[in-house]
């Protein structure tokens, strides 16, 4: 006799009669993956680490009929270094991002954000691809990806396309991905400039917390130590991770030590469009936006 | 009901299971293998009571479908005891009174074990990070951290 675990008892189970319609695919190569997407017309639920899916669907997992599990696709687990870019497979976990020295060296803000996700148990399963496709405004890897000008390679039965991460997100939990499309990898361009970056995540406690607000900052310095490119992105304070372009413009070509911190902080605080929710009020978020912008800029000045 | 065939090594023993397509690893371990040391607290990844080690990594067993980990090695709290001898972590938890109601203990032990397997000499910060996904409502964590630290120290002095 199979005992039902607590909390599961109300969950209807798949009846034997229906199950013949249910399918479970576990491709081992990209070729096989494409063949499945092309050959299967019904809805397919893509599962990576499952840490978002199992929570979102806990009460109605039985409704999912056809699974496409990406866990055996080693091609999607690679991190490849080139002279001018780094490619990160969508199935790379937060744990790997937070442990790899190369990521720490090249993209410290992404590295830090991955280390701050959830808990060791969540980091060992949760993937960068799942974080992107869930497209939560509070997704912690999204602001870091935007400040490094990441691009996303999307594949489908029809071919592939590459889009700017900045254009991928269209609203809370919404993005441009179409049915039958898979996020294959994240491409981050590498420049010879010196980067100075900061990551700040604000939440009610340190572990296992969804960000109330977050900030990712990256400044590229030119040879005479002027700011050549600036990227400031705020998470959890708008429907999508939001680059504050007016603030970025305001500090271009400045010397780092001469940045008007107060002016930048004011712009950031005005440009976000926060809401009231259980993690904080809009007013609170605007105030915290001021504080974390000040803090991030002072941090990079001391780097 | 049509089942999915999965083979797993659990606590060093091989099992060929036929699981339901919507069965979580937590369900398989508790209900099929009767490993009830694996606890269900929140069911959504927040409490860590269901933590087991899959292929060397601490994982919430409520967050994984059994069908997803075909071929993997799983270690639960029951597997810490070998030939009637408790793991040094278990002995240290007893010695330092790191157990009160005990509900969080199996998960805590597995998170600590996963840490020590990878890093036999963690500092206090690393210990705290390793158990940051495990909630304890009783001890206030202090005794748990001390119990893990004591194992580390003993190891170092040998
Ligand atoms: C307790 C807990 C704490 C958490 N803490 C944090 C946190 O601090 N910060 C944070 O940002 N997130 C957090 N999360 C959310 C989650 O862990 C992350 O967003 C994680 O990165 C999701 O990845 P996954 O592989 O588990 O996704 P899955 O759950 O497998 O998938 C998520 C969604 O993306 C789709 N998908 C996945 N991969 C692809 C792909 N390659 N192509 C197309 N579609 C795809 C799936 O169909 C699904 O809709 C937490 C979750 C839990 C349960
Ligand atoms: S029951 Fe799995 S984390 Fe709480
Ligand atoms: S001992 Fe009771 S929850 Fe930790």
PDB file of C-alpha atoms in Angstrom, chain A residues 26-216:
ATOM      1  CA  UNK A  26      14.758  12.877 -22.208  1.00  0.00           C
ATOM      2  CA  UNK A  27      16.914  13.746 -25.215  1.00  0.00           C
ATOM      3  CA  UNK A  28      20.665  13.178 -25.042  1.00  0.00           C
ATOM      4  CA  UNK A  29      21.689  15.438 -27.911  1.00  0.00           C
ATOM      5  CA  UNK A  30      20.568  18.676 -29.516  1.00  0.00           C
ATOM      6  CA  UNK A  31      19.678  16.749 -32.657  1.00  0.00           C
ATOM      7  CA  UNK A  32      17.386  14.451 -30.731  1.00  0.00           C
ATOM      8  CA  UNK A  33      15.894  17.469 -28.943  1.00  0.00           C
ATOM      9  CA  UNK A  34      15.006  19.154 -32.217  1.00  0.00           C
ATOM     10  CA  UNK A  35      13.535  15.938 -33.560  1.00  0.00           C
ATOM     11  CA  UNK A  36      11.250  15.715 -30.532  1.00  0.00           C
ATOM     12  CA  UNK A  37      10.116  19.354 -30.778  1.00  0.00           C
ATOM     13  CA  UNK A  38       9.435  18.945 -34.475  1.00  0.00           C
ATOM     14  CA  UNK A  39       7.678  15.632 -34.228  1.00  0.00           C
ATOM     15  CA  UNK A  40       5.434  16.347 -31.259  1.00  0.00           C
ATOM     16  CA  UNK A  41       2.442  18.596 -31.700  1.00  0.00           C
ATOM     17  CA  UNK A  42       0.940  18.652 -28.202  1.00  0.00           C
ATOM     18  CA  UNK A  43       2.063  20.891 -25.341  1.00  0.00           C
ATOM     19  CA  UNK A  44       5.426  19.952 -23.908  1.00  0.00           C
ATOM     20  CA  UNK A  45       6.504  21.105 -20.458  1.00  0.00           C
ATOM     21  CA  UNK A  46      10.218  21.752 -20.369  1.00  0.00           C
ATOM     22  CA  UNK A  47      11.930  20.855 -17.120  1.00  0.00           C
ATOM     23  CA  UNK A  48      15.469  21.869 -16.160  1.00  0.00           C
ATOM     24  CA  UNK A  49      16.292  21.904 -12.416  1.00  0.00           C
ATOM     25  CA  UNK A  50      12.599  21.933 -11.552  1.00  0.00           C
ATOM     26  CA  UNK A  51      12.985  24.381  -8.651  1.00  0.00           C
ATOM     27  CA  UNK A  52      10.521  26.877 -10.130  1.00  0.00           C
ATOM     28  CA  UNK A  53       8.276  24.333 -11.827  1.00  0.00           C
ATOM     29  CA  UNK A  54       7.666  22.132  -8.814  1.00  0.00           C
ATOM     30  CA  UNK A  55       6.711  25.119  -6.677  1.00  0.00           C
ATOM     31  CA  UNK A  56       4.486  26.741  -9.299  1.00  0.00           C
ATOM     32  CA  UNK A  57       2.734  23.469 -10.052  1.00  0.00           C
ATOM     33  CA  UNK A  58       2.802  21.782  -6.683  1.00  0.00           C
ATOM     34  CA  UNK A  59      -0.961  21.496  -6.450  1.00  0.00           C
ATOM     35  CA  UNK A  60      -1.482  20.591 -10.081  1.00  0.00           C
ATOM     36  CA  UNK A  61       1.521  18.619 -11.241  1.00  0.00           C
ATOM     37  CA  UNK A  62      -0.843  15.934 -12.439  1.00  0.00           C
ATOM     38  CA  UNK A  63      -2.094  18.341 -15.094  1.00  0.00           C
ATOM     39  CA  UNK A  64       1.227  18.241 -16.875  1.00  0.00           C
ATOM     40  CA  UNK A  65       1.011  15.617 -19.563  1.00  0.00           C
ATOM     41  CA  UNK A  66       4.142  15.721 -21.593  1.00  0.00           C
ATOM     42  CA  UNK A  67       7.548  16.309 -20.146  1.00  0.00           C
ATOM     43  CA  UNK A  68      10.678  17.372 -21.950  1.00  0.00           C
ATOM     44  CA  UNK A  69      13.547  16.899 -19.505  1.00  0.00           C
ATOM     45  CA  UNK A  70      16.786  18.713 -20.406  1.00  0.00           C
ATOM     46  CA  UNK A  71      18.916  17.024 -17.756  1.00  0.00           C
ATOM     47  CA  UNK A  72      20.766  14.632 -20.045  1.00  0.00           C
ATOM     48  CA  UNK A  73      21.749  17.305 -22.552  1.00  0.00           C
ATOM     49  CA  UNK A  74      25.447  17.640 -21.765  1.00  0.00           C
ATOM     50  CA  UNK A  75      25.787  20.108 -24.632  1.00  0.00           C
ATOM     51  CA  UNK A  76      23.697  22.550 -22.592  1.00  0.00           C
ATOM     52  CA  UNK A  77      25.925  22.169 -19.535  1.00  0.00           C
ATOM     53  CA  UNK A  78      29.104  23.518 -21.121  1.00  0.00           C
ATOM     54  CA  UNK A  79      30.877  26.731 -20.308  1.00  0.00           C
ATOM     55  CA  UNK A  80      33.093  27.707 -23.240  1.00  0.00           C
ATOM     56  CA  UNK A  81      35.718  30.428 -23.200  1.00  0.00           C
ATOM     57  CA  UNK A  82      36.676  32.289 -26.362  1.00  0.00           C
ATOM     58  CA  UNK A  83      38.875  35.353 -26.915  1.00  0.00           C
ATOM     59  CA  UNK A  84      35.922  37.633 -27.411  1.00  0.00           C
ATOM     60  CA  UNK A  85      33.089  35.909 -25.551  1.00  0.00           C
ATOM     61  CA  UNK A  86      32.052  33.341 -22.992  1.00  0.00           C
ATOM     62  CA  UNK A  87      29.223  30.916 -23.690  1.00  0.00           C
ATOM     63  CA  UNK A  88      27.266  29.506 -20.779  1.00  0.00           C
ATOM     64  CA  UNK A  89      24.906  26.601 -21.471  1.00  0.00           C
ATOM     65  CA  UNK A  90      21.368  27.084 -20.187  1.00  0.00           C
ATOM     66  CA  UNK A  91      21.666  23.962 -17.971  1.00  0.00           C
ATOM     67  CA  UNK A  92      24.594  25.349 -15.959  1.00  0.00           C
ATOM     68  CA  UNK A  93      23.579  25.447 -12.282  1.00  0.00           C
ATOM     69  CA  UNK A  94      23.888  28.357  -9.846  1.00  0.00           C
ATOM     70  CA  UNK A  95      26.299  26.201  -7.897  1.00  0.00           C
ATOM     71  CA  UNK A  96      28.719  25.919 -10.822  1.00  0.00           C
ATOM     72  CA  UNK A  97      28.483  29.647 -11.568  1.00  0.00           C
ATOM     73  CA  UNK A  98      29.252  30.445  -7.950  1.00  0.00           C
ATOM     74  CA  UNK A  99      32.194  28.032  -7.694  1.00  0.00           C
ATOM     75  CA  UNK A 100      34.039  28.643 -10.971  1.00  0.00           C
ATOM     76  CA  UNK A 101      37.102  30.884 -10.675  1.00  0.00           C
ATOM     77  CA  UNK A 102      36.859  31.945 -14.317  1.00  0.00           C
ATOM     78  CA  UNK A 103      33.349  33.285 -13.813  1.00  0.00           C
ATOM     79  CA  UNK A 104      34.454  35.038 -10.634  1.00  0.00           C
ATOM     80  CA  UNK A 105      37.308  36.706 -12.462  1.00  0.00           C
ATOM     81  CA  UNK A 106      35.460  37.727 -15.617  1.00  0.00           C
ATOM     82  CA  UNK A 107      31.938  38.389 -14.326  1.00  0.00           C
ATOM     83  CA  UNK A 108      32.141  38.926 -10.562  1.00  0.00           C
ATOM     84  CA  UNK A 109      28.627  40.375 -10.373  1.00  0.00           C
ATOM     85  CA  UNK A 110      27.067  37.280 -11.979  1.00  0.00           C
ATOM     86  CA  UNK A 111      29.213  35.087  -9.756  1.00  0.00           C
ATOM     87  CA  UNK A 112      28.068  36.851  -6.596  1.00  0.00           C
ATOM     88  CA  UNK A 113      24.406  36.844  -7.609  1.00  0.00           C
ATOM     89  CA  UNK A 114      24.515  33.089  -8.265  1.00  0.00           C
ATOM     90  CA  UNK A 115      26.104  32.526  -4.848  1.00  0.00           C
ATOM     91  CA  UNK A 116      23.220  34.479  -3.269  1.00  0.00           C
ATOM     92  CA  UNK A 117      20.434  32.377  -4.820  1.00  0.00           C
ATOM     93  CA  UNK A 118      18.291  30.410  -2.355  1.00  0.00           C
ATOM     94  CA  UNK A 119      20.296  27.778  -0.508  1.00  0.00           C
ATOM     95  CA  UNK A 120      22.890  25.129  -1.408  1.00  0.00           C
ATOM     96  CA  UNK A 121      20.045  22.719  -2.182  1.00  0.00           C
ATOM     97  CA  UNK A 122      18.449  25.197  -4.621  1.00  0.00           C
ATOM     98  CA  UNK A 123      21.790  26.209  -6.149  1.00  0.00           C
ATOM     99  CA  UNK A 124      22.737  22.600  -6.851  1.00  0.00           C
ATOM    100  CA  UNK A 125      19.597  22.025  -8.969  1.00  0.00           C
ATOM    101  CA  UNK A 126      18.470  25.459 -10.220  1.00  0.00           C
ATOM    102  CA  UNK A 127      19.854  26.544 -13.576  1.00  0.00           C
ATOM    103  CA  UNK A 128      20.676  29.837 -15.258  1.00  0.00           C
ATOM    104  CA  UNK A 129      18.304  28.901 -18.102  1.00  0.00           C
ATOM    105  CA  UNK A 130      15.425  28.258 -15.699  1.00  0.00           C
ATOM    106  CA  UNK A 131      16.083  31.574 -13.980  1.00  0.00           C
ATOM    107  CA  UNK A 132      15.938  33.418 -17.313  1.00  0.00           C
ATOM    108  CA  UNK A 133      12.885  31.634 -18.730  1.00  0.00           C
ATOM    109  CA  UNK A 134      10.893  31.975 -15.498  1.00  0.00           C
ATOM    110  CA  UNK A 135      11.462  35.717 -16.067  1.00  0.00           C
ATOM    111  CA  UNK A 136      10.503  36.712 -12.551  1.00  0.00           C
ATOM    112  CA  UNK A 137      11.198  40.414 -11.879  1.00  0.00           C
ATOM    113  CA  UNK A 138      13.045  39.049  -8.828  1.00  0.00           C
ATOM    114  CA  UNK A 139      15.205  36.587 -10.795  1.00  0.00           C
ATOM    115  CA  UNK A 140      18.616  37.248  -9.323  1.00  0.00           C
ATOM    116  CA  UNK A 141      20.715  36.453 -12.386  1.00  0.00           C
ATOM    117  CA  UNK A 142      18.813  38.798 -14.674  1.00  0.00           C
ATOM    118  CA  UNK A 143      20.297  42.177 -13.631  1.00  0.00           C
ATOM    119  CA  UNK A 144      23.853  40.762 -13.820  1.00  0.00           C
ATOM    120  CA  UNK A 145      23.191  39.387 -17.312  1.00  0.00           C
ATOM    121  CA  UNK A 146      21.872  42.752 -18.473  1.00  0.00           C
ATOM    122  CA  UNK A 147      24.875  44.722 -17.209  1.00  0.00           C
ATOM    123  CA  UNK A 148      27.240  42.398 -19.074  1.00  0.00           C
ATOM    124  CA  UNK A 149      25.255  42.872 -22.328  1.00  0.00           C
ATOM    125  CA  UNK A 150      24.469  39.160 -22.508  1.00  0.00           C
ATOM    126  CA  UNK A 151      22.803  37.666 -25.564  1.00  0.00           C
ATOM    127  CA  UNK A 152      20.556  34.634 -25.570  1.00  0.00           C
ATOM    128  CA  UNK A 153      20.661  31.913 -28.190  1.00  0.00           C
ATOM    129  CA  UNK A 154      17.270  30.338 -28.733  1.00  0.00           C
ATOM    130  CA  UNK A 155      16.767  27.177 -30.773  1.00  0.00           C
ATOM    131  CA  UNK A 156      13.676  25.554 -32.212  1.00  0.00           C
ATOM    132  CA  UNK A 157      12.613  23.180 -34.950  1.00  0.00           C
ATOM    133  CA  UNK A 158      12.816  26.037 -37.428  1.00  0.00           C
ATOM    134  CA  UNK A 159      16.358  27.111 -36.658  1.00  0.00           C
ATOM    135  CA  UNK A 160      17.820  29.548 -34.182  1.00  0.00           C
ATOM    136  CA  UNK A 161      17.896  33.202 -33.224  1.00  0.00           C
ATOM    137  CA  UNK A 162      20.039  35.332 -30.967  1.00  0.00           C
ATOM    138  CA  UNK A 163      18.456  38.140 -28.958  1.00  0.00           C
ATOM    139  CA  UNK A 164      19.725  40.724 -26.491  1.00  0.00           C
ATOM    140  CA  UNK A 165      18.914  39.733 -22.917  1.00  0.00           C
ATOM    141  CA  UNK A 166      17.633  43.289 -22.527  1.00  0.00           C
ATOM    142  CA  UNK A 167      14.923  42.571 -25.106  1.00  0.00           C
ATOM    143  CA  UNK A 168      13.948  39.147 -23.826  1.00  0.00           C
ATOM    144  CA  UNK A 169      11.753  40.145 -20.883  1.00  0.00           C
ATOM    145  CA  UNK A 170       8.341  41.632 -21.609  1.00  0.00           C
ATOM    146  CA  UNK A 171       6.596  41.608 -18.211  1.00  0.00           C
ATOM    147  CA  UNK A 172       6.398  39.760 -14.897  1.00  0.00           C
ATOM    148  CA  UNK A 173       6.971  36.084 -15.806  1.00  0.00           C
ATOM    149  CA  UNK A 174       6.624  36.988 -19.474  1.00  0.00           C
ATOM    150  CA  UNK A 175       9.164  36.829 -22.260  1.00  0.00           C
ATOM    151  CA  UNK A 176       9.471  36.540 -26.008  1.00  0.00           C
ATOM    152  CA  UNK A 177       9.984  32.763 -26.037  1.00  0.00           C
ATOM    153  CA  UNK A 178       7.499  31.036 -28.324  1.00  0.00           C
ATOM    154  CA  UNK A 179       6.074  27.546 -28.081  1.00  0.00           C
ATOM    155  CA  UNK A 180       8.656  24.999 -29.147  1.00  0.00           C
ATOM    156  CA  UNK A 181      11.591  27.301 -28.464  1.00  0.00           C
ATOM    157  CA  UNK A 182      14.413  26.334 -26.127  1.00  0.00           C
ATOM    158  CA  UNK A 183      17.009  28.593 -24.588  1.00  0.00           C
ATOM    159  CA  UNK A 184      20.282  26.970 -25.580  1.00  0.00           C
ATOM    160  CA  UNK A 185      22.945  29.241 -24.185  1.00  0.00           C
ATOM    161  CA  UNK A 186      23.899  32.637 -22.882  1.00  0.00           C
ATOM    162  CA  UNK A 187      26.617  34.505 -24.746  1.00  0.00           C
ATOM    163  CA  UNK A 188      28.505  37.218 -22.889  1.00  0.00           C
ATOM    164  CA  UNK A 189      30.891  39.373 -24.932  1.00  0.00           C
ATOM    165  CA  UNK A 190      34.380  39.870 -23.525  1.00  0.00           C
ATOM    166  CA  UNK A 191      36.044  43.245 -23.801  1.00  0.00           C
ATOM    167  CA  UNK A 192      39.600  44.179 -22.965  1.00  0.00           C
ATOM    168  CA  UNK A 193      38.433  46.991 -20.721  1.00  0.00           C
ATOM    169  CA  UNK A 194      38.815  46.881 -17.001  1.00  0.00           C
ATOM    170  CA  UNK A 195      35.504  46.172 -15.349  1.00  0.00           C
ATOM    171  CA  UNK A 196      34.435  47.459 -11.976  1.00  0.00           C
ATOM    172  CA  UNK A 197      31.265  45.948 -10.632  1.00  0.00           C
ATOM    173  CA  UNK A 198      28.951  45.592  -7.670  1.00  0.00           C
ATOM    174  CA  UNK A 199      26.003  43.375  -6.703  1.00  0.00           C
ATOM    175  CA  UNK A 200      23.603  44.222  -3.923  1.00  0.00           C
ATOM    176  CA  UNK A 201      20.643  42.040  -2.978  1.00  0.00           C
ATOM    177  CA  UNK A 202      18.246  43.287  -0.328  1.00  0.00           C
ATOM    178  CA  UNK A 203      15.911  40.872   1.434  1.00  0.00           C
ATOM    179  CA  UNK A 204      14.520  40.171   4.856  1.00  0.00           C
ATOM    180  CA  UNK A 205      17.309  37.730   5.648  1.00  0.00           C
ATOM    181  CA  UNK A 206      20.401  36.384   3.987  1.00  0.00           C
ATOM    182  CA  UNK A 207      19.451  32.908   2.774  1.00  0.00           C
ATOM    183  CA  UNK A 208      16.356  31.584   1.045  1.00  0.00           C
ATOM    184  CA  UNK A 209      14.937  34.953   0.312  1.00  0.00           C
ATOM    185  CA  UNK A 210      13.375  36.503  -2.734  1.00  0.00           C
ATOM    186  CA  UNK A 211      14.935  39.910  -3.380  1.00  0.00           C
ATOM    187  CA  UNK A 212      12.907  42.929  -2.248  1.00  0.00           C
ATOM    188  CA  UNK A 213      15.166  44.878  -4.557  1.00  0.00           C
ATOM    189  CA  UNK A 214      18.546  44.258  -6.134  1.00  0.00           C
ATOM    190  CA  UNK A 215      21.141  46.234  -8.017  1.00  0.00           C
ATOM    191  CA  UNK A 216      23.808  45.192 -10.482  1.00  0.00           C
TER     192      UNK A 216
END
